mmCIF file of C-alpha atoms (C1' of nucleotides) in Angstrom:
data_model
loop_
_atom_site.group_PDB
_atom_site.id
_atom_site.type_symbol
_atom_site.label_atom_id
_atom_site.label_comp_id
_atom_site.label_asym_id
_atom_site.label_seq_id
_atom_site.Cartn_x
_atom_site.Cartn_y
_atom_site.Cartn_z
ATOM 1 C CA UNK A 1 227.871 -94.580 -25.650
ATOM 2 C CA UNK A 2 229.069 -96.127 -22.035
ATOM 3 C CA UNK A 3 228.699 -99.119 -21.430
ATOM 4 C CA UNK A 4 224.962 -98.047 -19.682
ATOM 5 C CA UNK A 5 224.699 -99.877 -16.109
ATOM 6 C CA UNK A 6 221.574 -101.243 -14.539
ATOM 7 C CA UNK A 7 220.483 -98.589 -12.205
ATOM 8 C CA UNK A 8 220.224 -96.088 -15.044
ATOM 9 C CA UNK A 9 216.608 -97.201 -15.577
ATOM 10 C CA UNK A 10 215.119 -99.376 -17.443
ATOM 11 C CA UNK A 11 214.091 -96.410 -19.796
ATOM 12 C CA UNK A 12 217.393 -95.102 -20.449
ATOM 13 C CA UNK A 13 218.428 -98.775 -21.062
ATOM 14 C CA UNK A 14 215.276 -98.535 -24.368
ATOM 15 C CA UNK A 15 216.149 -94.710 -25.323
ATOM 16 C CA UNK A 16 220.218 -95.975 -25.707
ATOM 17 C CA UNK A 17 218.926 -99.717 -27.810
ATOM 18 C CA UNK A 18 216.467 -98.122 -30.189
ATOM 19 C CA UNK A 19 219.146 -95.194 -31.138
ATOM 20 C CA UNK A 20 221.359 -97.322 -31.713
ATOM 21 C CA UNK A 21 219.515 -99.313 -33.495
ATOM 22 C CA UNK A 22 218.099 -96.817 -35.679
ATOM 23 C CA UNK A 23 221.799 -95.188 -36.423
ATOM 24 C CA UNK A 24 222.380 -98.802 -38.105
ATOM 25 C CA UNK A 25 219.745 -99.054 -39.992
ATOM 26 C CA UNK A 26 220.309 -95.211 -41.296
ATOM 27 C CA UNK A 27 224.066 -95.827 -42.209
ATOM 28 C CA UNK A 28 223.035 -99.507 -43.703
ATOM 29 C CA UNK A 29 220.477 -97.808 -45.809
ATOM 30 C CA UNK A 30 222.914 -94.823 -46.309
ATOM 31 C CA UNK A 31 225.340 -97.259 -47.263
ATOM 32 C CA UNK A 32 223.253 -98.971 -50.025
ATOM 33 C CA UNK A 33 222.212 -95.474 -51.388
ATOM 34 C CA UNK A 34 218.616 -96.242 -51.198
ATOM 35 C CA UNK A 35 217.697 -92.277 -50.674
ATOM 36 C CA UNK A 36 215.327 -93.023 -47.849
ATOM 37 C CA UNK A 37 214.949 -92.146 -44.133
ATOM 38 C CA UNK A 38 214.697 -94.558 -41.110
ATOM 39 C CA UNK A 39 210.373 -93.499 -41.727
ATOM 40 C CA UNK A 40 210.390 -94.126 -45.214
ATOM 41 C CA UNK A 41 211.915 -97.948 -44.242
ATOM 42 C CA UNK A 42 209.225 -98.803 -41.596
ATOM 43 C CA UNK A 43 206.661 -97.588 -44.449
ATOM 44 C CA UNK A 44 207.782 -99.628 -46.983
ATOM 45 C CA UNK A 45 207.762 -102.462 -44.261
ATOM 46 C CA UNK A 46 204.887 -102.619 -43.337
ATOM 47 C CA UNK A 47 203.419 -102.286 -46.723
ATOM 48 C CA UNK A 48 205.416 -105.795 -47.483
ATOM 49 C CA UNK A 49 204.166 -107.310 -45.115
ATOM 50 C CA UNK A 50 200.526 -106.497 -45.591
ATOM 51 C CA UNK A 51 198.133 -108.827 -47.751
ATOM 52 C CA UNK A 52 198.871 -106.799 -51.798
ATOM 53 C CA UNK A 53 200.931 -105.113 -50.007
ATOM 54 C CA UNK A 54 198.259 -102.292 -49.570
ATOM 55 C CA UNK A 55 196.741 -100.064 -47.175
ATOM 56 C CA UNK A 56 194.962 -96.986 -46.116
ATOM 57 C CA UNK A 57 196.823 -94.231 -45.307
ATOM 58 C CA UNK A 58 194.728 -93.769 -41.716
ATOM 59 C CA UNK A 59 195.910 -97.758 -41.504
ATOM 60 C CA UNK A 60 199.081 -97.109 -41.327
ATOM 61 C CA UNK A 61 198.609 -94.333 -39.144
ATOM 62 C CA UNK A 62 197.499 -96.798 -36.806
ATOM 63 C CA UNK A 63 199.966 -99.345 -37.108
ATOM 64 C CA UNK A 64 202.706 -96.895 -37.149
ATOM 65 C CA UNK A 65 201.396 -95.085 -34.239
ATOM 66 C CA UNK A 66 202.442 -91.677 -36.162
ATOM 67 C CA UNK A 67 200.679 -88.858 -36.478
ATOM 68 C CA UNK A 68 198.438 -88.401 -39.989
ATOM 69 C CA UNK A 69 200.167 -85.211 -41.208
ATOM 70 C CA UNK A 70 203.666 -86.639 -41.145
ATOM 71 C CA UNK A 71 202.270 -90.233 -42.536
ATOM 72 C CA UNK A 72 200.768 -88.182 -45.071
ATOM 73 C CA UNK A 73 204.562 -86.623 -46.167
ATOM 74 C CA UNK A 74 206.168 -90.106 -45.674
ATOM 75 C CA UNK A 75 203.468 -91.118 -48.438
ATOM 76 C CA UNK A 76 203.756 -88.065 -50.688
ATOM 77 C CA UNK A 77 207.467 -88.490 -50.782
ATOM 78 C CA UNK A 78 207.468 -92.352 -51.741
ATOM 79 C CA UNK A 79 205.034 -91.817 -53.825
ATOM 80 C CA UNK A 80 207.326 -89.387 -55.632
ATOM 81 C CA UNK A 81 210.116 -91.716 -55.642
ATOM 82 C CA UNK A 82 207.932 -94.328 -57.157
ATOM 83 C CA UNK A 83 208.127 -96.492 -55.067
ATOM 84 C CA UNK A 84 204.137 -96.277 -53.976
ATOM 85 C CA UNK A 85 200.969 -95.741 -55.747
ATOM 86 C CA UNK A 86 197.686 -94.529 -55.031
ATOM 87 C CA UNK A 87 194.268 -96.184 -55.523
ATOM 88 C CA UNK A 88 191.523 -95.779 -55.828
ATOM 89 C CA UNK A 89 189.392 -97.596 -52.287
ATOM 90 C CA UNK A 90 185.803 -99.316 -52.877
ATOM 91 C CA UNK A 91 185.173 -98.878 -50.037
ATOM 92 C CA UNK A 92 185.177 -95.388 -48.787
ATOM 93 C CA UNK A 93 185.820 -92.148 -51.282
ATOM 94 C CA UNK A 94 187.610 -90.302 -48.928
ATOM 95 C CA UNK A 95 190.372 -92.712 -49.121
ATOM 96 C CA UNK A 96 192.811 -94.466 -51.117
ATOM 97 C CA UNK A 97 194.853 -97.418 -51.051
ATOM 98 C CA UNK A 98 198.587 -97.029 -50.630
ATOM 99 C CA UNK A 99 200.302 -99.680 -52.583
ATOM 100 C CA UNK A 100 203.869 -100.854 -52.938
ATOM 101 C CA UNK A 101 205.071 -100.833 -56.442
ATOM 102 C CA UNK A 102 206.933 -102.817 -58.051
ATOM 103 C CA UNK A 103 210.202 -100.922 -57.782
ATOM 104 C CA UNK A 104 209.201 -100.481 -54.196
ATOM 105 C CA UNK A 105 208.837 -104.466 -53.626
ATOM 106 C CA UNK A 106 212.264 -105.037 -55.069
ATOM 107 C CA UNK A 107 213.748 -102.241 -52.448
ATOM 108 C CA UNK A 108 211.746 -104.773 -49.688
ATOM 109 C CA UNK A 109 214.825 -107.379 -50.668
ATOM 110 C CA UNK A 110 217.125 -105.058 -50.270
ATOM 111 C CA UNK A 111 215.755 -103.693 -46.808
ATOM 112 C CA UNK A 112 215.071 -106.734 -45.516
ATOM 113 C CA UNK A 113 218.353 -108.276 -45.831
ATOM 114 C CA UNK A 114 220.133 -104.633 -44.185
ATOM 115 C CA UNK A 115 217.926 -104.633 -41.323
ATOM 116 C CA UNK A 116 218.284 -108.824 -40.676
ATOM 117 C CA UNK A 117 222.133 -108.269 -40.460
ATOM 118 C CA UNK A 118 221.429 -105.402 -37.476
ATOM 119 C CA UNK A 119 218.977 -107.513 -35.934
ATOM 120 C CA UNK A 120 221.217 -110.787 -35.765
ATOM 121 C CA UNK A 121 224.318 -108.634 -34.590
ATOM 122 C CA UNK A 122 221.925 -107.127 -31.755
ATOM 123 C CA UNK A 123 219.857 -110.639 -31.046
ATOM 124 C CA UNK A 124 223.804 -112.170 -30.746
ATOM 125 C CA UNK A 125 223.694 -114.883 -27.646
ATOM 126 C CA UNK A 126 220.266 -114.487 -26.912
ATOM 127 C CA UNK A 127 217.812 -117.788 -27.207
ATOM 128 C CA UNK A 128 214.671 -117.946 -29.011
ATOM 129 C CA UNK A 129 213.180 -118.376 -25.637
ATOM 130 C CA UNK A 130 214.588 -115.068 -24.281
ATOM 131 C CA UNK A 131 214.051 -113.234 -27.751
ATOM 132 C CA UNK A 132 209.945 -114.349 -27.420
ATOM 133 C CA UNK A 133 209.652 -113.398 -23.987
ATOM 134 C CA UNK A 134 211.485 -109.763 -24.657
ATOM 135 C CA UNK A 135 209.229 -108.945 -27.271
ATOM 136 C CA UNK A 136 205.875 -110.058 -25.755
ATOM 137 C CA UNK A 137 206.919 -108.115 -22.720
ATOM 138 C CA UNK A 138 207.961 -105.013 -25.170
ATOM 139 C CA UNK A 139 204.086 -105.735 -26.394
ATOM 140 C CA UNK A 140 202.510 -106.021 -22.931
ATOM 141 C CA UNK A 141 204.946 -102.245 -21.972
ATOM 142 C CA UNK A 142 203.486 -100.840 -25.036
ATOM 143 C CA UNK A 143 199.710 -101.901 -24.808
ATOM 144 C CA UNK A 144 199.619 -100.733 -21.157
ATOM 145 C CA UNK A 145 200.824 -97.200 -21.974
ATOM 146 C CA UNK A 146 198.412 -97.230 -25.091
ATOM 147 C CA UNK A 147 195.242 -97.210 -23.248
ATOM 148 C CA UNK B 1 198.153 -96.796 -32.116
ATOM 149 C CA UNK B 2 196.823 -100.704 -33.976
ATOM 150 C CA UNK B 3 197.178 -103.419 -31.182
ATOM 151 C CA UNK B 4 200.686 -104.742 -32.320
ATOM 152 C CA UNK B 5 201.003 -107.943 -33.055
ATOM 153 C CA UNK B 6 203.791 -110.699 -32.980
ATOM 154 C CA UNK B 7 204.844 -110.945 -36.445
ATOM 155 C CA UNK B 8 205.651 -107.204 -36.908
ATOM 156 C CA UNK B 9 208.933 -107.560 -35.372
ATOM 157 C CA UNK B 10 210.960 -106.494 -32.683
ATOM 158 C CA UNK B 11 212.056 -103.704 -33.973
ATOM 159 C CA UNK B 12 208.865 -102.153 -34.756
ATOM 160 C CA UNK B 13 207.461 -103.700 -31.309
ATOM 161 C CA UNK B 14 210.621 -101.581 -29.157
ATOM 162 C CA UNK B 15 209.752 -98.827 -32.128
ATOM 163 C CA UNK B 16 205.680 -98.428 -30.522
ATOM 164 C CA UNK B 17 206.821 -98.907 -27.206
ATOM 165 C CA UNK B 18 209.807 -95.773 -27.139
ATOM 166 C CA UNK B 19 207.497 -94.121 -28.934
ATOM 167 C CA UNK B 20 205.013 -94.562 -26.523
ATOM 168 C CA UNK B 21 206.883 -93.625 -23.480
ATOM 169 C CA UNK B 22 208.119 -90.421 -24.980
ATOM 170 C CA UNK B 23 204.595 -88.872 -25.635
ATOM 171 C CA UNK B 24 203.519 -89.759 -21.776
ATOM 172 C CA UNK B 25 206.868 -88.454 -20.261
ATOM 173 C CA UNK B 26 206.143 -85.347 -22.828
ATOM 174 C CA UNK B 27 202.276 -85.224 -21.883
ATOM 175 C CA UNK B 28 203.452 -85.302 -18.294
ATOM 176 C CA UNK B 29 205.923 -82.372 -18.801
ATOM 177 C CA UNK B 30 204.108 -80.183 -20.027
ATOM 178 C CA UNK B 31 200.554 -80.759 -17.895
ATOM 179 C CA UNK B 32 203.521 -79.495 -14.890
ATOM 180 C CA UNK B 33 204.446 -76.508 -17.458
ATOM 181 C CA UNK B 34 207.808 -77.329 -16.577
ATOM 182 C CA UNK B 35 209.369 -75.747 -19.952
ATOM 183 C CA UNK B 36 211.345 -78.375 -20.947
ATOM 184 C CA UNK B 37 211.961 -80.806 -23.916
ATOM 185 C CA UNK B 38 211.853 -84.843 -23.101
ATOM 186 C CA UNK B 39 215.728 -84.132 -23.458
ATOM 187 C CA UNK B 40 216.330 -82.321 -21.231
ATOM 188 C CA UNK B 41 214.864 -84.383 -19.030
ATOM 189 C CA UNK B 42 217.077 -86.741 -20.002
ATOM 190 C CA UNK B 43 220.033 -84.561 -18.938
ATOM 191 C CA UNK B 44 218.712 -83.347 -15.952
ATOM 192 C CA UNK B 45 218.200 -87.257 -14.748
ATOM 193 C CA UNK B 46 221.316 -88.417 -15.734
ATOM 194 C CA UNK B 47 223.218 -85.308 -13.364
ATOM 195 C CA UNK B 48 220.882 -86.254 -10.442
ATOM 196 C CA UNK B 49 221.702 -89.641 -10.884
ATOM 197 C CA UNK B 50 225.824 -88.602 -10.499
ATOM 198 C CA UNK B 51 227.884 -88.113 -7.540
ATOM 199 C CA UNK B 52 227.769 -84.692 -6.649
ATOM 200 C CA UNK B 53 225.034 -83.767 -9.762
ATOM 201 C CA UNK B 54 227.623 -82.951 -11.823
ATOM 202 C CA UNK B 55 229.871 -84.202 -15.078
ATOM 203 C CA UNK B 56 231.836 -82.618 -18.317
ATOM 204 C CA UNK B 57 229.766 -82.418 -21.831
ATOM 205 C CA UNK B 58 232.071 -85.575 -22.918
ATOM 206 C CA UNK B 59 230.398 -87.731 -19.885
ATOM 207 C CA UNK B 60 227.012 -86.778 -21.132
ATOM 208 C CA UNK B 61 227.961 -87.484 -24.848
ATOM 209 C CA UNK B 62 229.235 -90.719 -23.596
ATOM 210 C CA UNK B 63 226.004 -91.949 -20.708
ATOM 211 C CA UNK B 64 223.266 -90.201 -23.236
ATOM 212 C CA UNK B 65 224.921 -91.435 -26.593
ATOM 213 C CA UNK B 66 224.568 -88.490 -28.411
ATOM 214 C CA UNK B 67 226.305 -85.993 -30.799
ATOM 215 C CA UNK B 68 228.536 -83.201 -28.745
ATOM 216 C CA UNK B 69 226.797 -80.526 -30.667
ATOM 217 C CA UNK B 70 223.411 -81.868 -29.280
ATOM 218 C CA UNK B 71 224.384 -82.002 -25.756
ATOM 219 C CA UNK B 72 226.053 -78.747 -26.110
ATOM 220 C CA UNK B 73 222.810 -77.243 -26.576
ATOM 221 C CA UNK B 74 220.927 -78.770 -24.375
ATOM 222 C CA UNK B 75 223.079 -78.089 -21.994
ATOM 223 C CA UNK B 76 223.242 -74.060 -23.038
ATOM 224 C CA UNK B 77 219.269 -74.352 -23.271
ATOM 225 C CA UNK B 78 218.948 -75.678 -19.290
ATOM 226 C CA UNK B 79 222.126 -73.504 -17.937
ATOM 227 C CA UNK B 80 219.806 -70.141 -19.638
ATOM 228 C CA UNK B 81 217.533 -71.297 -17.878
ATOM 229 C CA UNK B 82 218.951 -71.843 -14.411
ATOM 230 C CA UNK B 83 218.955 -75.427 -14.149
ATOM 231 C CA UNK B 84 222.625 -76.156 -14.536
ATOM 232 C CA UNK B 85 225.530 -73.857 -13.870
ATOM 233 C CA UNK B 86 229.224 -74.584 -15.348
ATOM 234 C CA UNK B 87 232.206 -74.720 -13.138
ATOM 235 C CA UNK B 88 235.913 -75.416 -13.499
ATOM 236 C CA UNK B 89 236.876 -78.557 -14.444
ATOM 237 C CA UNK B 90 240.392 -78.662 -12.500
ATOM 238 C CA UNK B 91 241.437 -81.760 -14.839
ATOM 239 C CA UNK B 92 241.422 -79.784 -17.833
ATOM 240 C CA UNK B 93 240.906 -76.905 -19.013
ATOM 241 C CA UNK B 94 239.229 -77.750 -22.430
ATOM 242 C CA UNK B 95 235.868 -78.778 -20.418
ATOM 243 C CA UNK B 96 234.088 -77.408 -17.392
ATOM 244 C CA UNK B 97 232.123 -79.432 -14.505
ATOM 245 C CA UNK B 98 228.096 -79.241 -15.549
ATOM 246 C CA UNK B 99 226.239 -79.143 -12.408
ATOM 247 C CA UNK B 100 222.578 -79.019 -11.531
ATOM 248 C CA UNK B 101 221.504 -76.058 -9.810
ATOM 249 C CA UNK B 102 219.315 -75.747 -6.360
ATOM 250 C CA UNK B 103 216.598 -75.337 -8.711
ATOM 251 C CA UNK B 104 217.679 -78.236 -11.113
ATOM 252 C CA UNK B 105 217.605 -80.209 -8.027
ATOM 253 C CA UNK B 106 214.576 -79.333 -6.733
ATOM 254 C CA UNK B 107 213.121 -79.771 -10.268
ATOM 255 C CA UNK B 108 214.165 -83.543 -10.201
ATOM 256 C CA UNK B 109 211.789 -83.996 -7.719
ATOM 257 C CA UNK B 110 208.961 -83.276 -9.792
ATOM 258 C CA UNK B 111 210.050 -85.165 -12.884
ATOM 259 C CA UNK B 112 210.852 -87.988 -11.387
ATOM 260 C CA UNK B 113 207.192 -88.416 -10.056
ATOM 261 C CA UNK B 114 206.030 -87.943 -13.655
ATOM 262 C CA UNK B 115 208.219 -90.580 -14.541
ATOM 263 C CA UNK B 116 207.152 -93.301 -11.475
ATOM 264 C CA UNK B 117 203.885 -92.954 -12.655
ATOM 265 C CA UNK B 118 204.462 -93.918 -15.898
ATOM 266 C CA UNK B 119 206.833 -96.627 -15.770
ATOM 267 C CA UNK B 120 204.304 -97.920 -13.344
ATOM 268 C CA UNK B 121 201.607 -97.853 -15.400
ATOM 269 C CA UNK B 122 204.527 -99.454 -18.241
ATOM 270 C CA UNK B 123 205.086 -101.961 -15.868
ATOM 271 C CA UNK B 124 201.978 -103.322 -14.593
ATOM 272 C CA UNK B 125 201.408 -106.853 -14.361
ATOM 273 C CA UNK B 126 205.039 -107.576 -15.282
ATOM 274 C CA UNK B 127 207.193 -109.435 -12.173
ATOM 275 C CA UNK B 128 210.638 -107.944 -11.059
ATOM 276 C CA UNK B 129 211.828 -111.137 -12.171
ATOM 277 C CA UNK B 130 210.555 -110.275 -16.282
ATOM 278 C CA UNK B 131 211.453 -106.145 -15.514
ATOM 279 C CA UNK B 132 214.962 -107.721 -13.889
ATOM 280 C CA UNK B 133 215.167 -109.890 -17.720
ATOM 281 C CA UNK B 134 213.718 -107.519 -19.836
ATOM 282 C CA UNK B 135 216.397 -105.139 -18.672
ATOM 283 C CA UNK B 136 219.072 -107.447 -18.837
ATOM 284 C CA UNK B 137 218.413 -108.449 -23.027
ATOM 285 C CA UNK B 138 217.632 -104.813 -23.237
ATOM 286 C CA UNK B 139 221.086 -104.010 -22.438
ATOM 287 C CA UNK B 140 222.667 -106.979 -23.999
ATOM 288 C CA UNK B 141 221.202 -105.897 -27.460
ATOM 289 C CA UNK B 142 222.299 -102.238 -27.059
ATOM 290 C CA UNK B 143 225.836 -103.298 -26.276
ATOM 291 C CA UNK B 144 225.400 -106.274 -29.223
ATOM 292 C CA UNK B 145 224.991 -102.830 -31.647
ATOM 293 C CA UNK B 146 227.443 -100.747 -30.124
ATOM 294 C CA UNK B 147 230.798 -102.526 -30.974
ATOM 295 C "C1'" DT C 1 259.457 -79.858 -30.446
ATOM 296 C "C1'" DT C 2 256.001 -81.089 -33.725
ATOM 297 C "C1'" DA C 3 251.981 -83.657 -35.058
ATOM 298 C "C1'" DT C 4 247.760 -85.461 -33.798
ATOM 299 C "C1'" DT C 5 243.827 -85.869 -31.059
ATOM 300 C "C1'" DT C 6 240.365 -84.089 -28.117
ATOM 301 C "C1'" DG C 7 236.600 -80.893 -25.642
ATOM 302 C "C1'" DG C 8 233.594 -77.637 -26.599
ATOM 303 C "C1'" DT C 9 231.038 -74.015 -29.583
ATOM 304 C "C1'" DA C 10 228.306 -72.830 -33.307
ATOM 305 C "C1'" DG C 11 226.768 -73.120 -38.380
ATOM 306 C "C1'" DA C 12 223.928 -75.498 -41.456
ATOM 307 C "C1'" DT C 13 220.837 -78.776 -42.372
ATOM 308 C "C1'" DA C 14 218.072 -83.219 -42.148
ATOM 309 C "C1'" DA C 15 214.705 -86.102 -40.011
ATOM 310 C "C1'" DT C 16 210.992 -86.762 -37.005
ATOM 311 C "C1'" DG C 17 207.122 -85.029 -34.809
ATOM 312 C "C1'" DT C 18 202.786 -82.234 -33.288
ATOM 313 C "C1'" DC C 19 198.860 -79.175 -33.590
ATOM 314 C "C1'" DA C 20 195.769 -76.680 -36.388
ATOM 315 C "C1'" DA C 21 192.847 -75.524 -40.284
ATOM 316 C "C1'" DC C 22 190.390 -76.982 -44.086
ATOM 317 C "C1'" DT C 23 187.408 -79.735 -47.449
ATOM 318 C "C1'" DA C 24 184.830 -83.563 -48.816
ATOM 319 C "C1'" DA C 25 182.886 -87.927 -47.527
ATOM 320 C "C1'" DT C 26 180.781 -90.706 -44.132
ATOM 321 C "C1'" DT C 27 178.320 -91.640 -40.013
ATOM 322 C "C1'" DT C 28 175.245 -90.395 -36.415
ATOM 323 C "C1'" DA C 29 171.410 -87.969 -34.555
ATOM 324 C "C1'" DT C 30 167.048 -85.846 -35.094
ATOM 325 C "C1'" DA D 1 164.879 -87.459 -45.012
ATOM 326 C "C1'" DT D 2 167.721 -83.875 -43.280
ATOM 327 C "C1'" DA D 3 170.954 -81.817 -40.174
ATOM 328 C "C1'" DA D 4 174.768 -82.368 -37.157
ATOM 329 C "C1'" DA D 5 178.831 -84.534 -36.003
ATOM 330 C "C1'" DT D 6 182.742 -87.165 -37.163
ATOM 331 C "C1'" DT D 7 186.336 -88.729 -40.127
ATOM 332 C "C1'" DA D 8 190.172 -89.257 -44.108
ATOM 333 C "C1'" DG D 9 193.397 -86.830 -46.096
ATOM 334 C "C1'" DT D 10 196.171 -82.481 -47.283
ATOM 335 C "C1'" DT D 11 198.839 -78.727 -46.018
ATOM 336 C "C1'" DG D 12 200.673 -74.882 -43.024
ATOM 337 C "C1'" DA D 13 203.423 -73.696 -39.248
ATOM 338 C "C1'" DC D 14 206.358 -74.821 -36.007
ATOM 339 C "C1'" DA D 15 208.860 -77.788 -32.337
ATOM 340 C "C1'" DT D 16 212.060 -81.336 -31.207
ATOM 341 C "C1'" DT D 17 215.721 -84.354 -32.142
ATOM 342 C "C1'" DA D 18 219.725 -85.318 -34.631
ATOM 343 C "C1'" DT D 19 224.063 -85.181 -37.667
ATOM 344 C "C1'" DC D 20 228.106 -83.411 -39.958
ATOM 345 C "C1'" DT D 21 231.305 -79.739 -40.316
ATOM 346 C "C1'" DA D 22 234.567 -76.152 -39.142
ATOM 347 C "C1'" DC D 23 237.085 -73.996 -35.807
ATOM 348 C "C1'" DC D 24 240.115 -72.973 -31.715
ATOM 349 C "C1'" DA D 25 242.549 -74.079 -27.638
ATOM 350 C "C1'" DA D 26 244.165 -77.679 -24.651
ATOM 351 C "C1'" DA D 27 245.974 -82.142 -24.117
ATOM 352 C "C1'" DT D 28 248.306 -86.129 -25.744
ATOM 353 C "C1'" DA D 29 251.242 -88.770 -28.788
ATOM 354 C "C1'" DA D 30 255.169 -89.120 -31.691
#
DNA sequence: TTATTTGGTAGATAATGTCAACTAATTTAT
DNA sequence: ATAAATTAGTTGACATTATCTACCAAATAA
């Protein structure tokens, strides 16, 4: 990709960061012969980093901002690979929790350590300071379009 | 989409936001029944953007970061529909010039309205000293991945 | 001159994504 | 208490985005 310029826009400037981002993570996780997609990563994520590692499927359609049919797939096809279960929720019939198994907590190791070599290679030079204040304005960005 | 917090991660923070931005520019598209994918938007921005509207298939590969065979497509998708014409490229006779039409033209008036309203919206209650930063570690990362 | 690389086209397929329909459970309204 | 409305999850159908491959002709390198 060219070196991208300021006056592209400061969307252009996201769209080229996360591709690029996400082609790393898809040829680290290719690389490692995991069997999973860029989704089935960000599932498995954010199960590990949930309290028992559990949660609603309709909670992770919320955290994931994805629509329920294709969180639903994501789920049937990890569930298939063993690396989540299905149980049963107290709380409401209709639903069950997700939860990471214990294959699936090892693969977190595994995940974890891919994605924090992409994300020092792409944080390279940058302070704490300036890393904080990019992500809280990513936040603010993201909670003003989501209203 | 959950109101995303801190400890999530950048990745899944920029993840939200893209996402974000991508279902308003698409909303936006289609409410103006303008026929067209958030891609070829894309394309149609970036050959405004140009001197003279116009550049080979290898300049868009390069600016957009995608795969040849993509752009190829779009590019057949937007010249069908009379948005972009092909002429000569005197420098070689491999490619041809991609240009936007009258009508592309006159299209990139509409879209980029869509778009000022939403970045706006993106933006508010961020300085052009943050946007100015933002932009800056935005580009610093993509470049960071894409050595 | 020959070998290699490059620009573009299209095949084949994967991954991501949306909208709709449906059923059962839950919540809300009467 | 009962009926109406909403919700959680599953699946169908399809759209959009994306990658790798093979190929041919043109350009470049050896």
């Amino acid at each position: 990709m060219a070196r991208m310029k300021k006056e592209t826009g400061i969307q252009e400037s996201l769209m080229g960061l996360i591709h690029q981002y996400k082609k790393n993570i898809r040829h680290a996780v290719n690389a490692r012969e995991l069997g999973l997609t860029g989704m089935h990563v960000r599932v498995i994520n954010i199960l590990a980093r949930l309290p028992k590692s559990e949660a609603t499927a309709n909670e992770l359609v919320k955290l994931l901002g994805r629509d329920k049919a294709q969180i639903a797939r994501l789920l049937k096809e990890l569930i298939f690979n063993g690396l989540v279960t299905k149980q049963e929720n107290p709380l409401d019939k209709r639903s069950q929790l997700l939860v990471l198994t214990e294959q699936g907590k090892q693969l977190t190791q595994t995940i974890k350590q891919a994605e924090q070599q992409i994300l020092a290679q792409m944080q390279a030079g940058l302070t704490p300071e300036e890393l904080s204040l990019f992500n809280q304005i990513t936040l603010k960005m993201m909670n003003n379009l989501n209203r």
